[in-house]
Amino acid sequence: MAPTSSTGAAVPPRPTRSRRAVWGERGIELLIYASGVSAIVFILAILFFIFREAAPVLFSDRFSLTQFLFSTEWYPTSVSNVRYGTLALSAGTLAVTVLAMVLAVPFGVGGAVFLSQFCGPRLRETLKIIIELLAAIPSVVWGFIGLTVMSRLIVTYTGTPVGVNVLNGGIILALMSVPIIVSIGEDALKAVPDSYVEAALALGVTRWQLVFRVLLPAARHGLLAAVLLGVGRAIGETMAVLMATGHAVQIPHGILDSVRTLTANIAAELGEAPAGSEHYQVLFLTGVLLFAITMLVNLAADLIIRGARARK
Amino acid sequence: MSPPPATSVSARFTRTPLVVRKERQQAAVRLVLLAMAVLMVLPLLAIISHLLVQAWPALSWEFLVDVPRRGMTEGGIWPALVGTVYLVVISLAVSAPIGVLAAIYLNEYARDNWFTRAINLAVISLAGVPSIVHALFGLGAFVYAARFGYSILAASLTLAIMTLPVIIASTREALAAVPAAFREACWNVGATRWQTIRSIVLPNSISGILTGVILQVSRAAGETAPILFTGAVFFKAVQRGDLFPYRLTDQCMALSMHLYTVSTQVPNVREAIPWATAVVLLGAVLAVNAAAIALRVWLRNRKRW
């Protein structure tokens, strides 16, 4: 039973719990504490283990970090002259991500505005459920759609010989990141204080003026965070871009060029790189690079959200 | 000074050119935004219907329970289906308890100090780690360092760490939705912190917690990259309809991996097979999600506080 304390002059014997109950509770609280710390343990473990595999090559004489970051020559299996330059891969990631955001941001923000201001509660609930389902489609299914449906559409309408390219990957990634932008963006719009909205309505503004002059400026930090989270997802996405962007390691000159991204490169080559080889270590180093990029993007988004919240 | 007739005022007030322009602008914006919203919804419907049409010739009960035949160009997907169930069950058996306990710590025990902020930061970072980096981690930590080898165990643990931050976040939200007054009432009758959590907080939030966990079932089932190098294989010989074909240390097939394989790696696959695999995977994922959403809606409707 629960312990009770009393402060009378004649203190009755304090009800006690069995030793087992007390120790059981202590054990469970220890478990809870350990689980609470687990997130820190895991994030450090991820950093430690991918860095551990990558470290030998990073500190070897034959490897140059400048070449790794700024050379476009990626010939990991060349017999005579092995070169590990990831600039073309970074450019691929950048091209696909930028195109995806150009497509997804207007739709995402527009969708968030529509959901929060221009539709009734019924339609809103329905649309939110559909967007949630859209977000649940596995990336390999998106990749498959890019590989089959989208590439055929692109070949038909643009006349390009190969349908798996930046455009294809960009569209697929846009479809994948729109749900995140919509849901976080809607939260940001909802967080605008009611007094702002009421003040504007009292001046006789229309809905559109309300959105354009009051809500969007007031929610700009939250919307920026939503876009950053979409960027984070687009950079980290693997299977969809692996299947939809083609496999050409090159700096793209147009949206109809095939590229390969940092993530797709790891997925495509790790299976063939013998464990412990230089190639294998360089792929892990690419992983460290990816980890750093996505971490920065996500932390920036978090800081912006937190900053926006603190200002209120 | 007599006021002007009311009708003329109201007419002048409502139909000035400015008002007309505002109304037109408003209508145009509404139309554009509606079009955008429809354009977001259309892909889902278009994708599902197109997949179904293409997959129709291969979809049957046989397809589900048969094993792949003739170098995976014919036959069914049974080993992949069972493999996915293995991976999902084991990964969630690990991540759900840890995630729920971690959320309990963050919501019920943690004080607002630097340590808690560090945990929050770790959860956010963990949620943002790309799936292929999880794969690298799984390979480095579980396959090599822990010597599990390429196995269901290594793949499941990798998936578990990937699903953990989302389970923490959703569980926390469910716990935070329980009013503080409930806890205070319980403390006031002399219950300890854990007794309060067990008898008040958890029963009042269990549906919300379950919803979050169920959503991760579909995520774990759909992910490919984390299992690509930790335990999933292209092909594994399995008896037709065998319910327990794998051991923990075996490699296994998985639906998501199988879709990747038959659509990119295997030549001369029967046309409808990749489509049918995609339909089964997508159907399973969407069904699980729909169940979670239905649970959430039902829960919201019967909530009394």
mmCIF file of C-alpha atoms in Angstrom, chain A residues 49-238:
data_model
loop_
_atom_site.group_PDB
_atom_site.id
_atom_site.type_symbol
_atom_site.label_atom_id
_atom_site.label_comp_id
_atom_site.label_asym_id
_atom_site.label_seq_id
_atom_site.Cartn_x
_atom_site.Cartn_y
_atom_site.Cartn_z
ATOM 1 C CA PHE A 49 30.753 3.545 -35.073
ATOM 2 C CA ILE A 50 30.566 5.246 -38.470
ATOM 3 C CA PHE A 51 33.551 7.390 -37.550
ATOM 4 C CA ARG A 52 35.469 4.353 -36.338
ATOM 5 C CA GLU A 53 35.057 2.611 -39.683
ATOM 6 C CA ALA A 54 35.971 5.796 -41.555
ATOM 7 C CA ALA A 55 38.908 6.871 -39.396
ATOM 8 C CA PRO A 56 41.733 4.753 -40.915
ATOM 9 C CA VAL A 57 41.340 6.323 -44.330
ATOM 10 C CA LEU A 58 40.887 9.796 -42.909
ATOM 11 C CA PHE A 59 44.285 9.634 -41.225
ATOM 12 C CA SER A 60 46.156 7.794 -43.955
ATOM 13 C CA ASP A 61 48.767 9.608 -46.067
ATOM 14 C CA ARG A 62 47.289 8.585 -49.394
ATOM 15 C CA PHE A 63 44.017 10.287 -48.646
ATOM 16 C CA SER A 64 43.394 13.995 -49.020
ATOM 17 C CA LEU A 65 40.342 15.581 -47.480
ATOM 18 C CA THR A 66 40.421 18.397 -50.015
ATOM 19 C CA GLN A 67 40.250 15.889 -52.833
ATOM 20 C CA PHE A 68 37.423 14.046 -51.078
ATOM 21 C CA LEU A 69 35.325 17.194 -50.750
ATOM 22 C CA PHE A 70 36.204 19.165 -53.878
ATOM 23 C CA SER A 71 37.199 16.762 -56.631
ATOM 24 C CA THR A 72 34.635 15.527 -59.120
ATOM 25 C CA GLU A 73 36.587 12.360 -59.893
ATOM 26 C CA TRP A 74 35.010 9.330 -58.264
ATOM 27 C CA TYR A 75 36.893 6.228 -59.408
ATOM 28 C CA PRO A 76 36.854 3.994 -56.342
ATOM 29 C CA THR A 77 37.655 0.767 -58.177
ATOM 30 C CA SER A 78 40.206 2.047 -60.666
ATOM 31 C CA VAL A 79 43.271 -0.244 -60.769
ATOM 32 C CA SER A 80 45.891 2.317 -61.747
ATOM 33 C CA ASN A 81 44.734 5.520 -60.089
ATOM 34 C CA VAL A 82 42.096 5.355 -57.391
ATOM 35 C CA ARG A 83 40.387 8.685 -56.730
ATOM 36 C CA TYR A 84 37.697 9.527 -54.217
ATOM 37 C CA GLY A 85 36.165 12.896 -55.047
ATOM 38 C CA THR A 86 32.585 13.408 -53.902
ATOM 39 C CA LEU A 87 31.872 16.805 -55.429
ATOM 40 C CA ALA A 88 29.820 15.302 -58.255
ATOM 41 C CA LEU A 89 27.823 13.305 -55.708
ATOM 42 C CA SER A 90 27.253 16.406 -53.562
ATOM 43 C CA ALA A 91 26.214 18.271 -56.695
ATOM 44 C CA GLY A 92 23.752 15.465 -57.450
ATOM 45 C CA THR A 93 22.293 15.694 -53.950
ATOM 46 C CA LEU A 94 22.132 19.472 -54.223
ATOM 47 C CA ALA A 95 20.471 19.446 -57.648
ATOM 48 C CA VAL A 96 17.808 16.932 -56.674
ATOM 49 C CA THR A 97 17.140 18.622 -53.318
ATOM 50 C CA VAL A 98 16.874 22.115 -54.808
ATOM 51 C CA LEU A 99 14.512 20.964 -57.541
ATOM 52 C CA ALA A 100 12.419 19.063 -54.985
ATOM 53 C CA MET A 101 12.150 22.157 -52.792
ATOM 54 C CA VAL A 102 11.294 24.428 -55.741
ATOM 55 C CA LEU A 103 8.366 22.115 -56.416
ATOM 56 C CA ALA A 104 7.435 21.241 -52.842
ATOM 57 C CA VAL A 105 7.650 24.576 -51.032
ATOM 58 C CA PRO A 106 4.866 26.399 -52.936
ATOM 59 C CA PHE A 107 2.634 23.358 -52.668
ATOM 60 C CA GLY A 108 3.503 22.695 -49.068
ATOM 61 C CA VAL A 109 3.007 26.263 -47.868
ATOM 62 C CA GLY A 110 -0.061 26.680 -50.087
ATOM 63 C CA GLY A 111 -1.461 23.465 -48.708
ATOM 64 C CA ALA A 112 -0.797 24.558 -45.133
ATOM 65 C CA VAL A 113 -2.524 27.907 -45.767
ATOM 66 C CA PHE A 114 -5.464 26.184 -47.426
ATOM 67 C CA LEU A 115 -5.821 23.720 -44.550
ATOM 68 C CA SER A 116 -5.649 26.343 -41.847
ATOM 69 C CA GLN A 117 -7.666 29.162 -43.452
ATOM 70 C CA PHE A 118 -9.675 28.176 -46.496
ATOM 71 C CA CYS A 119 -11.508 24.964 -45.733
ATOM 72 C CA GLY A 120 -14.103 23.638 -43.366
ATOM 73 C CA PRO A 121 -13.294 21.225 -40.534
ATOM 74 C CA ARG A 122 -14.589 18.186 -42.414
ATOM 75 C CA LEU A 123 -12.516 18.782 -45.528
ATOM 76 C CA ARG A 124 -9.545 19.611 -43.335
ATOM 77 C CA GLU A 125 -9.711 16.312 -41.464
ATOM 78 C CA THR A 126 -10.045 14.369 -44.718
ATOM 79 C CA LEU A 127 -7.140 16.160 -46.361
ATOM 80 C CA LYS A 128 -4.954 15.708 -43.288
ATOM 81 C CA ILE A 129 -5.592 11.973 -43.274
ATOM 82 C CA ILE A 130 -4.749 11.731 -46.972
ATOM 83 C CA ILE A 131 -1.557 13.723 -46.469
ATOM 84 C CA GLU A 132 -0.624 11.468 -43.586
ATOM 85 C CA LEU A 133 -1.119 8.425 -45.807
ATOM 86 C CA LEU A 134 0.964 10.116 -48.506
ATOM 87 C CA ALA A 135 3.748 10.486 -45.945
ATOM 88 C CA ALA A 136 3.517 6.790 -45.082
ATOM 89 C CA ILE A 137 4.274 5.469 -48.568
ATOM 90 C CA PRO A 138 7.630 3.657 -48.285
ATOM 91 C CA SER A 139 10.541 5.198 -50.140
ATOM 92 C CA VAL A 140 11.172 2.025 -52.112
ATOM 93 C CA VAL A 141 7.625 2.255 -53.497
ATOM 94 C CA TRP A 142 8.292 5.878 -54.471
ATOM 95 C CA GLY A 143 11.492 4.737 -56.143
ATOM 96 C CA PHE A 144 9.586 2.055 -58.008
ATOM 97 C CA ILE A 145 7.046 4.629 -59.171
ATOM 98 C CA GLY A 146 9.871 6.877 -60.336
ATOM 99 C CA LEU A 147 11.543 4.018 -62.142
ATOM 100 C CA THR A 148 8.407 2.909 -63.971
ATOM 101 C CA VAL A 149 5.624 5.487 -64.199
ATOM 102 C CA MET A 150 7.496 8.750 -63.849
ATOM 103 C CA SER A 151 10.384 7.824 -66.121
ATOM 104 C CA ARG A 152 7.969 6.793 -68.875
ATOM 105 C CA LEU A 153 6.060 10.069 -68.495
ATOM 106 C CA ILE A 154 9.297 12.055 -68.660
ATOM 107 C CA VAL A 155 10.509 10.218 -71.773
ATOM 108 C CA THR A 156 7.139 10.785 -73.454
ATOM 109 C CA TYR A 157 6.814 14.462 -72.679
ATOM 110 C CA THR A 158 10.379 15.728 -72.918
ATOM 111 C CA GLY A 159 11.764 13.409 -75.571
ATOM 112 C CA THR A 160 14.881 12.706 -73.520
ATOM 113 C CA PRO A 161 16.304 9.207 -74.030
ATOM 114 C CA VAL A 162 16.653 8.388 -70.319
ATOM 115 C CA GLY A 163 13.781 8.939 -67.912
ATOM 116 C CA VAL A 164 15.714 8.484 -64.662
ATOM 117 C CA ASN A 165 17.294 11.866 -63.983
ATOM 118 C CA VAL A 166 17.259 14.977 -61.793
ATOM 119 C CA LEU A 167 13.720 15.869 -62.838
ATOM 120 C CA ASN A 168 12.402 12.432 -61.927
ATOM 121 C CA GLY A 169 14.163 12.352 -58.556
ATOM 122 C CA GLY A 170 13.113 15.935 -57.848
ATOM 123 C CA ILE A 171 9.434 15.220 -58.471
ATOM 124 C CA ILE A 172 9.518 12.069 -56.368
ATOM 125 C CA LEU A 173 11.336 13.824 -53.517
ATOM 126 C CA ALA A 174 8.916 16.750 -53.749
ATOM 127 C CA LEU A 175 5.987 14.365 -53.338
ATOM 128 C CA MET A 176 7.761 12.807 -50.354
ATOM 129 C CA SER A 177 8.550 16.084 -48.590
ATOM 130 C CA VAL A 178 5.270 17.924 -49.209
ATOM 131 C CA PRO A 179 3.481 16.101 -46.346
ATOM 132 C CA ILE A 180 6.144 17.195 -43.821
ATOM 133 C CA ILE A 181 6.045 20.798 -45.009
ATOM 134 C CA VAL A 182 2.242 20.848 -44.881
ATOM 135 C CA SER A 183 1.904 19.397 -41.402
ATOM 136 C CA ILE A 184 4.709 21.400 -39.747
ATOM 137 C CA GLY A 185 3.664 24.516 -41.691
ATOM 138 C CA GLU A 186 0.089 24.148 -40.530
ATOM 139 C CA ASP A 187 1.291 23.921 -36.931
ATOM 140 C CA ALA A 188 3.292 27.110 -37.489
ATOM 141 C CA LEU A 189 0.249 28.949 -38.841
ATOM 142 C CA LYS A 190 -1.873 27.654 -35.978
ATOM 143 C CA ALA A 191 0.687 28.999 -33.495
ATOM 144 C CA VAL A 192 0.163 32.602 -34.603
ATOM 145 C CA PRO A 193 -1.531 34.339 -31.644
ATOM 146 C CA ASP A 194 -5.277 34.839 -32.024
ATOM 147 C CA SER A 195 -4.927 38.510 -31.148
ATOM 148 C CA TYR A 196 -3.014 39.112 -34.416
ATOM 149 C CA VAL A 197 -5.811 37.511 -36.408
ATOM 150 C CA GLU A 198 -8.514 39.365 -34.491
ATOM 151 C CA ALA A 199 -6.765 42.712 -34.942
ATOM 152 C CA ALA A 200 -6.532 42.136 -38.675
ATOM 153 C CA LEU A 201 -10.141 40.982 -38.992
ATOM 154 C CA ALA A 202 -11.281 44.052 -37.066
ATOM 155 C CA LEU A 203 -9.676 46.188 -39.763
ATOM 156 C CA GLY A 204 -11.887 44.501 -42.335
ATOM 157 C CA VAL A 205 -9.258 42.486 -44.222
ATOM 158 C CA THR A 206 -10.158 39.589 -46.469
ATOM 159 C CA ARG A 207 -8.890 36.093 -45.764
ATOM 160 C CA TRP A 208 -6.185 36.491 -48.367
ATOM 161 C CA GLN A 209 -4.974 39.767 -46.936
ATOM 162 C CA LEU A 210 -5.015 38.163 -43.523
ATOM 163 C CA VAL A 211 -2.827 35.313 -44.783
ATOM 164 C CA PHE A 212 -0.465 37.439 -46.834
ATOM 165 C CA ARG A 213 -0.016 40.405 -44.525
ATOM 166 C CA VAL A 214 -0.410 38.839 -41.082
ATOM 167 C CA LEU A 215 -0.144 35.053 -40.917
ATOM 168 C CA LEU A 216 2.749 34.422 -43.280
ATOM 169 C CA PRO A 217 4.981 37.151 -41.797
ATOM 170 C CA ALA A 218 4.105 36.100 -38.244
ATOM 171 C CA ALA A 219 4.687 32.413 -38.954
ATOM 172 C CA ARG A 220 7.746 32.812 -41.163
ATOM 173 C CA HIS A 221 10.127 31.164 -38.715
ATOM 174 C CA GLY A 222 7.920 28.133 -38.308
ATOM 175 C CA LEU A 223 7.469 27.883 -42.068
ATOM 176 C CA LEU A 224 11.220 28.130 -42.578
ATOM 177 C CA ALA A 225 11.664 25.309 -40.084
ATOM 178 C CA ALA A 226 9.095 23.245 -41.999
ATOM 179 C CA VAL A 227 11.027 23.783 -45.214
ATOM 180 C CA LEU A 228 14.303 22.872 -43.501
ATOM 181 C CA LEU A 229 12.809 19.613 -42.225
ATOM 182 C CA GLY A 230 11.691 18.910 -45.792
ATOM 183 C CA VAL A 231 15.249 19.611 -46.971
ATOM 184 C CA GLY A 232 16.580 17.253 -44.302
ATOM 185 C CA ARG A 233 14.309 14.511 -45.516
ATOM 186 C CA ALA A 234 15.220 15.138 -49.160
ATOM 187 C CA ILE A 235 18.977 15.030 -48.473
ATOM 188 C CA GLY A 236 18.749 11.860 -46.415
ATOM 189 C CA GLU A 237 16.387 9.976 -48.700
ATOM 190 C CA THR A 238 18.063 6.923 -50.169
#
